[in-house]
CSV table of C-alpha atoms in Angstrom, one decimal:
chain,number,residue,atom,x,y,z
A,1,MET,CA,116.1,88.1,131.8
A,2,ALA,CA,117.4,84.5,130.7
A,3,GLU,CA,116.2,83.4,127.5
A,4,ILE,CA,114.7,80.1,127.1
A,5,ASN,CA,117.0,78.6,124.4
A,6,ASN,CA,114.5,75.6,123.7
A,7,PRO,CA,111.0,75.6,125.3
A,8,ARG,CA,108.0,73.5,124.1
A,9,PHE,CA,105.4,75.5,123.9
A,10,PRO,CA,102.6,73.9,122.2
A,11,ASP,CA,101.1,74.2,118.4
A,12,ILE,CA,98.0,76.6,118.0
A,13,ARG,CA,95.4,74.3,116.8
A,14,ARG,CA,95.5,73.0,120.5
A,15,CYS,CA,94.8,76.6,121.9
A,16,GLU,CA,90.4,76.7,122.4
A,17,SER,CA,89.0,80.0,122.1
A,18,ASP,CA,85.9,79.3,123.3
A,19,HIS,CA,84.7,81.9,126.3
A,20,ARG,CA,87.6,84.1,125.8
A,21,LYS,CA,86.6,87.7,125.7
A,22,GLY,CA,87.3,88.6,129.7
A,23,HIS,CA,91.3,86.9,128.3
A,24,THR,CA,94.8,88.9,126.6
A,25,VAL,CA,96.2,88.4,123.8
A,26,VAL,CA,99.8,89.6,122.7
A,27,ALA,CA,100.5,88.2,119.0
A,28,ASP,CA,103.4,88.2,116.5
A,29,MET,CA,102.7,89.9,112.9
A,30,ASP,CA,104.9,88.3,110.2
A,31,GLY,CA,104.5,85.0,110.3
A,32,THR,CA,101.9,84.3,113.2
A,33,LEU,CA,99.3,86.6,112.2
A,34,LEU,CA,99.7,86.4,108.9
A,35,ILE,CA,100.8,83.3,107.1
A,36,GLY,CA,104.2,84.5,105.8
A,37,ARG,CA,107.0,84.9,107.7
A,38,SER,CA,109.2,87.7,105.6
A,39,SER,CA,107.9,91.4,105.8
A,40,PHE,CA,109.8,92.5,101.6
A,41,PRO,CA,106.3,92.3,100.8
A,42,TYR,CA,105.2,95.2,102.2
A,43,PHE,CA,108.9,96.8,101.9
A,44,ALA,CA,108.3,96.4,98.6
A,45,VAL,CA,105.0,98.2,98.1
A,46,ALA,CA,105.8,101.0,100.5
A,47,ALA,CA,109.5,101.8,98.3
A,48,PHE,CA,107.3,101.7,95.2
A,49,GLU,CA,104.8,104.0,96.5
A,50,LEU,CA,106.4,106.9,98.2
A,51,GLY,CA,109.8,106.6,95.6
A,52,GLY,CA,108.7,105.1,92.7
A,53,VAL,CA,110.4,102.4,90.2
A,54,LEU,CA,113.9,103.8,91.6
A,55,ARG,CA,113.5,103.2,95.5
A,56,LEU,CA,111.8,100.1,94.9
A,57,LEU,CA,115.5,99.0,92.5
A,58,LEU,CA,116.9,100.2,95.9
A,59,LEU,CA,115.6,97.9,98.0
A,60,VAL,CA,116.2,95.0,96.0
A,61,LEU,CA,119.6,95.9,95.5
A,62,ALA,CA,120.3,95.5,99.1
A,63,SER,CA,117.8,92.3,99.5
A,64,PRO,CA,120.7,90.1,99.3
A,65,LEU,CA,122.5,91.8,102.3
A,66,ALA,CA,119.6,92.5,104.0
A,67,GLY,CA,119.2,88.4,103.4
A,68,LEU,CA,122.2,87.6,104.4
A,69,LEU,CA,122.5,89.6,107.5
A,70,TYR,CA,119.0,88.4,109.1
A,71,TYR,CA,119.2,85.0,108.2
A,72,CYS,CA,123.5,84.4,109.1
A,73,ILE,CA,124.0,87.5,111.9
A,74,SER,CA,120.5,88.7,113.1
A,75,GLU,CA,117.6,89.4,112.2
A,76,SER,CA,117.7,93.5,113.7
A,77,ALA,CA,120.3,93.8,111.5
A,78,GLY,CA,118.7,92.3,108.3
A,79,ILE,CA,115.1,93.8,109.1
A,80,ARG,CA,117.6,97.7,109.7
A,81,VAL,CA,118.4,97.4,106.4
A,82,LEU,CA,115.3,96.8,104.8
A,83,ILE,CA,113.9,100.2,107.2
A,84,PHE,CA,116.1,102.3,105.7
A,85,ALA,CA,116.2,100.9,101.7
A,86,ALA,CA,112.5,101.4,101.6
A,87,LEU,CA,111.5,104.7,104.0
A,88,ALA,CA,114.8,106.8,104.1
A,89,GLY,CA,114.1,110.3,102.8
A,90,ALA,CA,110.1,110.2,102.6
A,91,ARG,CA,107.5,112.4,104.3
A,92,VAL,CA,105.9,111.0,107.4
A,93,SER,CA,102.8,111.9,106.6
A,94,ASP,CA,103.4,109.8,103.4
A,95,VAL,CA,104.1,106.1,104.9
A,96,GLU,CA,101.1,107.3,107.3
A,97,CYS,CA,99.4,107.4,103.5
A,98,VAL,CA,100.2,104.1,102.4
A,99,ALA,CA,99.8,102.9,105.9
A,100,ARG,CA,96.5,103.5,106.3
A,101,ALA,CA,95.4,103.2,102.2
A,102,VAL,CA,97.8,100.7,100.7
A,103,LEU,CA,98.9,98.0,102.9
A,104,PRO,CA,96.1,97.2,104.1
A,105,LYS,CA,94.4,95.2,101.0
A,106,PHE,CA,97.8,92.6,100.6
A,107,TYR,CA,97.9,92.3,104.6
A,108,SER,CA,94.1,90.9,104.8
A,109,GLY,CA,94.8,88.8,102.4
A,110,ASP,CA,97.8,86.8,104.1
A,111,VAL,CA,95.8,86.6,107.8
A,112,HIS,CA,95.9,82.8,109.3
A,113,PRO,CA,93.1,81.1,110.2
A,114,GLU,CA,94.1,79.5,113.1
A,115,ALA,CA,96.6,82.0,114.9
A,116,TRP,CA,93.0,84.5,113.7
A,117,ARG,CA,90.4,82.5,115.3
A,118,VAL,CA,92.2,82.3,119.0
A,119,PHE,CA,93.1,86.2,118.0
A,120,SER,CA,89.7,87.7,117.0
A,121,ALA,CA,88.5,85.3,120.3
A,122,CYS,CA,90.7,87.4,122.9
A,123,GLY,CA,88.6,91.2,124.4
A,124,ARG,CA,91.8,92.8,124.3
A,125,ARG,CA,94.0,92.3,121.4
A,126,CYS,CA,98.1,93.4,121.4
A,127,VAL,CA,100.7,92.8,119.2
A,128,LEU,CA,104.4,93.0,119.2
A,129,THR,CA,105.7,93.3,115.4
A,130,ALA,CA,109.5,93.8,114.3
A,131,ASN,CA,107.8,96.4,111.8
A,132,PRO,CA,107.8,99.7,112.3
A,133,ARG,CA,104.9,100.2,114.2
A,134,VAL,CA,103.7,103.4,111.1
A,135,MET,CA,103.2,100.9,108.0
A,136,VAL,CA,100.8,98.1,110.2
A,137,GLU,CA,99.0,100.1,112.6
A,138,PRO,CA,95.9,101.1,110.8
A,139,PHE,CA,96.1,97.8,109.8
A,140,LEU,CA,95.8,95.6,112.9
A,141,LYS,CA,93.7,98.4,114.8
A,142,GLU,CA,90.8,98.9,111.8
A,143,TYR,CA,90.6,95.1,110.4
A,144,LEU,CA,92.1,93.1,113.0
A,145,GLY,CA,90.3,95.0,116.0
A,146,ALA,CA,94.0,95.3,117.8
A,147,ASP,CA,93.6,97.6,120.7
A,148,LEU,CA,97.9,98.1,121.2
A,149,VAL,CA,100.7,98.0,118.9
A,150,ILE,CA,103.2,98.3,119.7
A,151,GLY,CA,106.0,98.0,116.7
A,152,THR,CA,109.6,99.6,115.3
A,153,GLU,CA,110.0,103.8,115.8
A,154,ILE,CA,111.4,104.9,112.8
A,155,CYS,CA,113.1,108.4,113.7
A,156,ALA,CA,112.1,111.6,111.7
A,157,MET,CA,113.9,114.7,110.8
A,158,GLY,CA,112.0,118.1,109.4
A,159,GLY,CA,109.3,115.3,108.8
A,160,ARG,CA,111.0,112.5,106.8
A,161,ALA,CA,112.3,109.5,107.8
A,162,THR,CA,115.7,108.8,108.8
A,163,GLY,CA,115.7,105.4,108.2
A,164,LEU,CA,117.2,104.9,111.7
A,165,VAL,CA,115.3,103.6,114.2
A,166,SER,CA,115.0,104.8,117.7
A,167,SER,CA,115.6,102.7,120.6
A,168,PRO,CA,115.6,100.3,121.7
A,169,GLY,CA,116.1,99.5,117.9
A,170,ILE,CA,114.1,96.4,116.0
A,171,LEU,CA,111.6,95.0,117.9
A,172,VAL,CA,112.5,91.5,118.1
A,173,GLY,CA,113.9,89.3,120.8
A,174,ILE,CA,115.0,90.4,124.1
A,175,ASN,CA,113.4,93.8,123.1
A,176,LYS,CA,109.4,92.5,122.6
A,177,ALA,CA,109.7,91.0,126.5
A,178,ARG,CA,111.2,94.4,127.7
A,179,ALA,CA,107.8,96.2,125.6
A,180,LEU,CA,105.1,93.6,126.7
A,181,GLU,CA,106.6,94.2,130.6
A,182,LYS,CA,106.5,97.8,130.4
A,183,VAL,CA,102.8,98.1,128.5
A,184,PHE,CA,101.6,95.3,131.4
A,185,ALA,CA,103.6,96.1,134.6
A,186,GLU,CA,102.8,93.6,136.6
A,187,ALA,CA,99.9,91.6,134.6
A,188,GLN,CA,100.0,89.1,133.0
A,189,PRO,CA,98.7,88.4,129.4
A,190,GLU,CA,96.7,85.4,128.7
A,191,ILE,CA,97.8,84.0,125.6
A,192,GLY,CA,101.2,84.8,123.9
A,193,ILE,CA,101.7,82.9,120.0
A,194,GLY,CA,104.7,84.0,118.3
A,195,ASP,CA,106.7,81.5,115.4
A,196,ARG,CA,110.1,82.0,115.9
A,197,LYS,CA,113.0,81.7,118.7
A,198,THR,CA,112.9,85.5,119.2
A,199,ASP,CA,109.6,85.3,120.3
A,200,PHE,CA,109.9,83.1,122.8
A,201,ASP,CA,111.2,85.8,125.8
A,202,PHE,CA,107.5,87.4,125.2
A,203,MET,CA,105.8,84.2,125.0
A,204,ARG,CA,107.2,83.1,128.4
A,205,LEU,CA,105.8,86.3,130.4
A,206,CYS,CA,101.9,84.8,129.0
A,207,LYS,CA,100.2,82.0,131.1
A,208,GLU,CA,99.4,80.3,127.9
A,209,SER,CA,101.9,80.4,124.6
A,210,TYR,CA,101.3,78.7,121.8
A,211,LEU,CA,103.5,78.9,118.6
A,212,VAL,CA,102.2,79.3,115.4
A,213,SER,CA,104.2,76.2,113.4
A,214,ARG,CA,105.8,75.5,109.6
A,215,SER,CA,103.4,73.7,108.3
A,216,HIS,CA,104.2,72.1,104.6
A,217,GLU,CA,100.8,71.9,103.5
A,218,PRO,CA,99.2,75.0,101.5
A,219,VAL,CA,97.5,77.4,104.0
A,220,GLN,CA,94.6,79.2,103.2
A,221,PRO,CA,94.4,82.6,104.2
A,222,VAL,CA,91.0,83.8,106.2
A,223,SER,CA,88.8,85.3,103.7
A,224,PRO,CA,88.7,89.2,103.9
A,225,ASP,CA,85.2,89.4,104.0
A,226,LYS,CA,85.3,87.3,107.8
A,227,LEU,CA,88.2,89.9,109.3
A,228,LEU,CA,86.4,92.9,110.6
A,229,LYS,CA,85.5,94.4,107.9
A,230,PRO,CA,85.7,94.1,104.6
A,231,VAL,CA,88.2,96.4,101.9
A,232,VAL,CA,86.9,98.5,100.1
A,233,PHE,CA,87.7,100.4,99.2
A,234,HIS,CA,92.4,101.0,98.7
A,235,ASP,CA,94.8,103.1,96.6
A,236,GLY,CA,98.1,102.4,95.2
A,237,ARG,CA,100.2,101.0,91.8
A,238,LEU,CA,100.9,97.8,92.5
A,239,VAL,CA,97.7,95.0,91.6
A,240,GLN,CA,99.8,92.0,93.1
A,241,LYS,CA,102.1,90.8,96.1
A,242,PRO,CA,105.2,91.4,95.5
A,243,SER,CA,108.0,88.6,96.4
A,244,PRO,CA,111.4,89.9,95.4
A,245,VAL,CA,111.6,87.7,92.4
A,246,MET,CA,108.0,90.1,91.0
A,247,ALA,CA,109.7,92.4,92.4
A,248,LEU,CA,112.4,92.9,89.9
A,249,LEU,CA,110.0,92.1,87.1
A,250,ILE,CA,107.8,94.6,87.7
A,251,ILE,CA,111.7,97.0,87.3
A,252,LEU,CA,112.4,95.4,83.8
A,253,TRP,CA,109.0,95.6,82.5
A,254,PHE,CA,108.8,99.1,83.4
A,255,PRO,CA,110.1,100.8,80.9
A,256,ILE,CA,109.1,98.6,78.5
A,257,GLY,CA,105.9,98.4,80.1
A,258,PHE,CA,105.8,102.3,79.4
A,259,ILE,CA,106.6,102.4,75.6
A,260,LEU,CA,104.1,100.2,75.0
A,261,ALA,CA,101.5,101.9,76.6
A,262,VAL,CA,102.3,104.8,75.0
A,263,LEU,CA,102.3,103.1,71.7
A,264,ARG,CA,98.8,101.8,72.9
A,265,ILE,CA,97.5,105.6,73.4
A,266,ALA,CA,99.0,106.6,70.5
A,267,ALA,CA,96.5,103.8,68.6
A,268,GLY,CA,93.7,104.7,71.2
A,269,SER,CA,93.6,108.7,69.9
A,270,LEU,CA,95.2,108.9,66.8
A,271,LEU,CA,93.2,105.9,64.8
A,272,PRO,CA,89.3,106.0,63.4
A,273,MET,CA,87.0,104.6,66.6
A,274,PRO,CA,85.6,101.6,64.2
A,275,VAL,CA,89.0,100.5,63.9
A,276,VAL,CA,90.5,101.6,67.7
A,277,TYR,CA,89.3,97.0,68.8
A,278,TYR,CA,91.2,95.8,66.2
A,279,ALA,CA,94.1,98.0,67.1
A,280,PHE,CA,93.8,97.2,70.4
A,281,TRP,CA,93.5,93.1,69.6
A,282,ALA,CA,96.8,93.7,67.4
A,283,LEU,CA,99.0,95.2,71.1
A,284,GLY,CA,97.4,93.0,73.2
A,285,VAL,CA,94.9,94.3,74.7
A,286,ARG,CA,91.7,92.7,75.1
A,287,VAL,CA,88.0,94.0,74.8
A,288,ALA,CA,85.3,91.3,75.1
A,289,VAL,CA,81.9,92.5,74.5
A,290,LYS,CA,78.5,90.8,75.2
A,291,GLY,CA,75.2,91.7,74.8
A,292,THR,CA,73.3,93.4,72.1
A,293,PRO,CA,73.9,97.2,72.0
A,294,PRO,CA,71.4,99.7,70.4
A,295,PRO,CA,71.7,101.4,67.3
A,296,ARG,CA,72.8,105.3,66.9
A,297,ALA,CA,70.2,107.5,67.8
A,298,GLN,CA,68.8,108.4,64.5
A,299,LYS,CA,68.4,112.9,64.3
A,300,SER,CA,67.1,113.2,60.9
A,301,LEU,CA,63.8,111.4,63.2
A,302,GLY,CA,63.8,113.8,65.8
A,303,GLN,CA,65.2,111.0,67.8
A,304,THR,CA,67.5,112.4,71.3
A,305,GLY,CA,70.5,110.2,72.2
A,306,VAL,CA,70.7,107.1,74.9
A,307,LEU,CA,72.0,107.2,78.0
A,308,PHE,CA,74.4,104.7,78.8
A,309,ILE,CA,74.5,104.0,82.6
A,310,CYS,CA,78.3,102.3,83.4
A,311,SER,CA,79.5,101.2,86.5
A,312,HIS,CA,83.1,103.3,86.8
A,313,ARG,CA,85.8,100.4,87.0
A,314,THR,CA,89.0,103.3,85.3
A,315,LEU,CA,89.1,106.3,83.6
A,316,LEU,CA,89.0,104.6,80.7
A,317,ASP,CA,85.2,103.0,81.1
A,318,PRO,CA,83.7,105.6,77.7
A,319,ILE,CA,86.7,104.8,76.0
A,320,PHE,CA,86.5,101.4,76.2
A,321,LEU,CA,82.6,101.7,75.8
A,322,SER,CA,83.1,103.4,72.5
A,323,THR,CA,85.2,101.1,71.7
A,324,ALA,CA,83.1,98.4,71.9
A,325,LEU,CA,80.7,100.2,70.1
A,326,GLY,CA,82.5,101.3,67.4
A,327,ARG,CA,81.9,104.8,67.2
A,328,PRO,CA,82.8,107.9,70.0
A,329,ILE,CA,80.8,108.2,72.8
A,330,PRO,CA,80.8,111.4,74.7
A,331,ALA,CA,81.1,110.9,78.3
A,332,VAL,CA,80.4,113.1,81.3
A,333,THR,CA,82.8,113.0,84.5
A,334,TYR,CA,84.3,114.4,87.8
A,335,SER,CA,87.0,114.7,87.9
A,336,LEU,CA,90.1,114.1,84.8
A,337,SER,CA,93.3,115.3,84.5
A,338,ARG,CA,94.4,118.1,81.7
A,339,LEU,CA,96.4,115.8,80.4
A,340,SER,CA,93.8,112.8,79.6
A,341,GLU,CA,91.5,114.8,78.2
A,342,ILE,CA,94.3,116.1,75.3
A,343,ILE,CA,94.8,112.5,74.5
A,344,SER,CA,90.6,111.5,75.1
A,345,PRO,CA,89.9,109.9,71.7
A,346,ILE,CA,86.6,111.4,72.9
A,347,LYS,CA,84.9,114.0,74.0
A,348,THR,CA,84.5,114.4,77.3
A,349,VAL,CA,82.9,117.4,79.6
A,350,ARG,CA,83.3,118.3,83.2
A,351,LEU,CA,80.1,118.0,85.7
A,352,ASN,CA,79.7,120.7,87.7
A,353,ARG,CA,79.1,119.1,91.2
A,354,ASP,CA,75.7,121.9,90.1
A,355,ARG,CA,72.8,119.9,89.5
A,356,VAL,CA,70.4,122.8,87.5
A,357,LYS,CA,74.0,123.0,85.4
A,358,ASP,CA,75.5,120.0,85.4
A,359,ALA,CA,71.5,118.8,84.1
A,360,GLY,CA,71.3,121.9,81.8
A,361,MET,CA,74.4,120.9,79.9
A,362,ILE,CA,74.0,116.2,80.2
A,363,LYS,CA,69.7,117.7,78.1
A,364,LYS,CA,72.0,119.6,75.8
A,365,LEU,CA,74.3,116.9,75.3
A,366,LEU,CA,71.9,114.1,74.6
A,367,GLN,CA,69.8,116.5,72.1
A,368,GLU,CA,73.4,116.2,70.1
A,369,GLY,CA,73.5,112.2,70.2
A,370,ASP,CA,73.8,109.0,72.4
A,371,LEU,CA,76.2,110.0,75.8
A,372,ALA,CA,77.8,107.8,79.0
A,373,ILE,CA,78.0,108.5,82.4
A,374,CYS,CA,79.2,106.6,85.0
A,375,PRO,CA,76.9,107.7,88.3
A,376,GLU,CA,79.0,106.6,91.4
A,377,GLY,CA,81.2,109.3,90.4
A,378,THR,CA,84.2,107.5,91.1
A,379,THR,CA,86.5,104.2,90.5
A,380,CYS,CA,86.1,101.5,92.8
A,381,ARG,CA,88.8,98.6,92.1
A,382,GLU,CA,87.0,95.7,95.3
A,383,ALA,CA,83.8,93.9,94.4
A,384,PHE,CA,80.6,96.5,95.4
A,385,LEU,CA,79.1,99.5,93.5
A,386,LEU,CA,79.0,102.9,95.1
A,387,ARG,CA,75.5,103.9,95.5
A,388,PHE,CA,74.6,105.5,91.6
A,389,SER,CA,73.4,109.2,91.9
A,390,ALA,CA,70.2,109.6,90.9
A,391,LEU,CA,69.9,112.3,88.4
A,392,PHE,CA,70.5,111.1,85.3
A,393,ALA,CA,67.5,109.5,85.6
A,394,GLU,CA,65.2,112.4,85.8
A,395,LEU,CA,67.0,113.8,83.0
A,396,THR,CA,65.8,110.4,80.4
A,397,ASP,CA,63.8,107.9,79.9
A,398,ASP,CA,66.1,106.6,77.5
A,399,LEU,CA,68.2,104.5,79.6
A,400,VAL,CA,71.4,101.3,78.6
A,401,PRO,CA,72.8,100.0,81.7
A,402,VAL,CA,76.8,98.9,81.3
A,403,ALA,CA,78.3,96.5,83.3
A,404,MET,CA,82.8,97.1,82.9
A,405,ALA,CA,85.2,95.0,84.0
A,406,ASN,CA,88.6,94.9,83.3
A,407,ARG,CA,91.2,93.2,84.7
A,408,MET,CA,95.0,94.4,84.9
A,409,SER,CA,97.4,91.8,86.2
A,410,MET,CA,100.7,94.3,87.2
A,411,PHE,CA,100.2,98.1,88.4
A,412,HIS,CA,96.2,99.6,88.7
A,413,GLY,CA,95.4,102.3,86.7
A,414,THR,CA,93.1,104.9,88.6
A,415,THR,CA,94.8,106.1,92.3
A,416,ALA,CA,93.6,108.6,95.0
A,417,ARG,CA,96.7,110.4,96.0
A,418,GLY,CA,98.8,110.2,93.0
A,419,TRP,CA,98.1,112.3,89.6
A,420,LYS,CA,94.7,111.0,87.8
A,421,GLY,CA,97.3,112.1,84.4
A,422,MET,CA,98.7,108.5,84.6
A,423,ASP,CA,96.3,106.6,85.4
A,424,PRO,CA,95.4,105.2,81.6
A,425,PHE,CA,100.1,105.0,81.3
A,426,TYR,CA,99.4,102.3,84.2
A,427,PHE,CA,96.2,100.5,83.1
A,428,PHE,CA,98.6,100.1,79.3
A,429,MET,CA,101.6,99.3,81.5
A,430,ASN,CA,100.0,96.4,81.7
A,431,PRO,CA,101.1,93.2,80.0
A,432,SER,CA,98.2,92.5,78.4
A,433,PRO,CA,94.7,94.4,80.0
A,434,ALA,CA,91.5,93.4,79.6
A,435,TYR,CA,88.1,95.0,79.7
A,436,GLU,CA,84.6,93.2,79.4
A,437,VAL,CA,81.6,95.2,78.6
A,438,THR,CA,78.7,93.9,78.7
A,439,PHE,CA,75.1,95.8,77.9
A,440,LEU,CA,72.3,95.0,79.5
A,441,ASN,CA,68.5,95.3,78.0
A,442,LYS,CA,67.5,99.4,77.8
A,443,LEU,CA,65.1,100.2,80.3
A,444,PRO,CA,61.7,99.1,79.9
A,445,TYR,CA,59.8,102.6,80.4
A,446,ASP,CA,57.2,101.6,83.2
A,447,LEU,CA,60.2,101.0,85.2
A,448,THR,CA,61.5,105.0,84.6
A,449,CYS,CA,61.0,108.4,85.5
A,450,GLY,CA,58.9,109.1,82.9
A,451,ALA,CA,56.0,106.0,84.1
A,452,GLY,CA,56.0,107.6,87.9
A,453,LYS,CA,59.2,106.2,89.1
A,454,SER,CA,61.2,108.4,91.4
A,455,SER,CA,64.4,108.8,90.7
A,456,HIS,CA,65.5,107.2,93.6
A,457,ASP,CA,63.8,103.9,92.4
A,458,VAL,CA,65.4,104.5,88.9
A,459,ALA,CA,69.7,104.3,90.0
A,460,ASN,CA,69.4,101.4,92.7
A,461,TYR,CA,67.7,99.5,89.9
A,462,ILE,CA,69.6,100.2,87.2
A,463,GLN,CA,72.9,99.6,90.2
A,464,ARG,CA,71.0,96.3,91.2
A,465,ALA,CA,71.0,94.8,87.2
A,466,ILE,CA,74.4,95.6,87.1
A,467,ALA,CA,75.7,94.3,90.3
A,468,ALA,CA,73.7,90.8,89.3
A,469,THR,CA,75.3,90.4,86.1
A,470,LEU,CA,78.9,91.2,87.9
A,471,SER,CA,78.1,89.7,90.7
A,472,TYR,CA,79.3,92.6,92.6
A,473,GLU,CA,77.6,93.6,95.8
A,474,CYS,CA,75.5,97.1,95.6
A,475,THR,CA,77.2,99.8,98.4
A,476,SER,CA,75.7,103.0,99.8
A,477,PHE,CA,79.5,103.8,99.8
A,478,THR,CA,79.5,107.1,97.6
A,479,ARG,CA,82.7,109.6,96.4
A,480,LYS,CA,83.1,111.5,100.3
A,481,ASP,CA,83.4,107.6,101.6
A,482,LYS,CA,86.7,106.5,99.3
A,483,TYR,CA,88.2,109.7,99.6
A,484,ARG,CA,87.6,110.2,103.8
A,485,ALA,CA,89.6,106.8,103.7
A,486,LEU,CA,92.0,107.1,101.4
A,487,ALA,CA,93.2,110.9,101.1
A,488,GLY,CA,91.8,112.1,103.8
A,489,ASN,CA,89.2,114.1,102.3
A,490,ASP,CA,86.2,114.8,101.4
A,491,GLY,CA,86.7,114.4,97.4
A,492,ASN,CA,84.8,118.2,97.2
A,493,VAL,CA,81.3,117.4,97.1
A,494,GLY,CA,79.2,120.5,97.8
A,495,ASP,CA,75.5,120.2,98.9
A,496,LYS,CA,73.5,119.0,95.9
A,497,PRO,CA,69.5,121.0,95.1
A,498,ARG,CA,66.5,119.5,94.0
A,499,ILE,CA,65.9,119.7,90.7
A,500,THR,CA,62.5,119.2,88.9
A,501,PRO,CA,62.3,115.9,87.4
A,502,HIS,CA,61.6,116.1,83.4
A,503,LYS,CA,58.3,115.2,82.1
A,504,LEU,CA,59.0,113.3,78.6
A,505,MET,CA,56.5,111.4,76.4
A,506,GLY,CA,57.0,107.4,76.2
A,507,SER,CA,58.6,105.5,73.5
């Protein structure tokens, strides 16, 4: 098959997208469906998730060689180096988990608007990419609606990636054209979209071919909510998509950040709670408090504690609630590592996921004083609130909603697949992490179960109130949905027996 060196392909902006439901589109990925032409950031994310900072260091050290080979020798050789540095020795199942739970967040923020306009308009969608298929297929199929993904196949031995690639090698140039011919045989796709010379071979096999040319003006990516579905759940520790410079900064900051995290955790665990706010401020942790918190319950007057209903961003929510109040507030949790329990400056009580036992435990704790609970049952990183469990509304009418929000610039302080014991360390390893604690007004008695409202109505009302405060969106997603999406299990949620709603005197 002869290669055409200078074909005159029209710009993608000239492609009509109307009446394309019966057409087939074949598109490249980097630089075409995605704005960025480099796949390094995604290999860097995979390297960090699969092997931590040491594997990321290996990738950064190998990147100059990869760049030299890519631009001076061949595109294929450069990509081989990146694949080896990022994936060699990793379990294939782990690579699949990263592709499903971590990478879609980064890919979805870089979709090219013109390429997506044409790609989404066609009835059958195929992607040809030099990237390892195992890394990109979940995103392309679930979020872009690709029917077929043809990419580079990695070699594996004993369930682990060898870092090498299977025949015919990296899918660039003539290999893309041959792969297209193998799949479509005599059929000719209607539209081909590419962005570079190594795409020309497959593009000329299509009835119409369009080029996504480089723009001197910044291209605004497609808003993630315009894709087939939003990224509600995602995992992984890195907050930003790491460019080579950002990856180097992460590596250099990591040991410094860990020492700083230990100091911050020690300050929060060992100092009296009234001074923790100031200690955090001195160590670069910012805590903003809004609204008016309720006064401490007076046990001498027969008052029971207030139940703080918090949105759930990290396992540190109750600690920052206590920091904002200047006193330790016990918290009930659904899951907490042994290490987190040891270093926690507040009392934590693990729920059993048995409604009857949990109800009795919470009632007992409220007799002792104020208490914090996160009824979502698990964290969510995006601007969404998961469904609130209604159990808390059945146990007391003294309910104070608390809107929790945080800011991290380098590392996420939550994980679904990793060891949760490292969550507080990763949060405090950020250069200047921040928490915003907003106290809403105490729920009026006429909106509680004591006034005849159902527990689900109460839970939904509080969910909406917190969502409005944070400008978040309410969802009906649950812990089970999150863990199915990220970890492939149900989150160990059992059946929930009904309990009789309480009856309290109005206050």
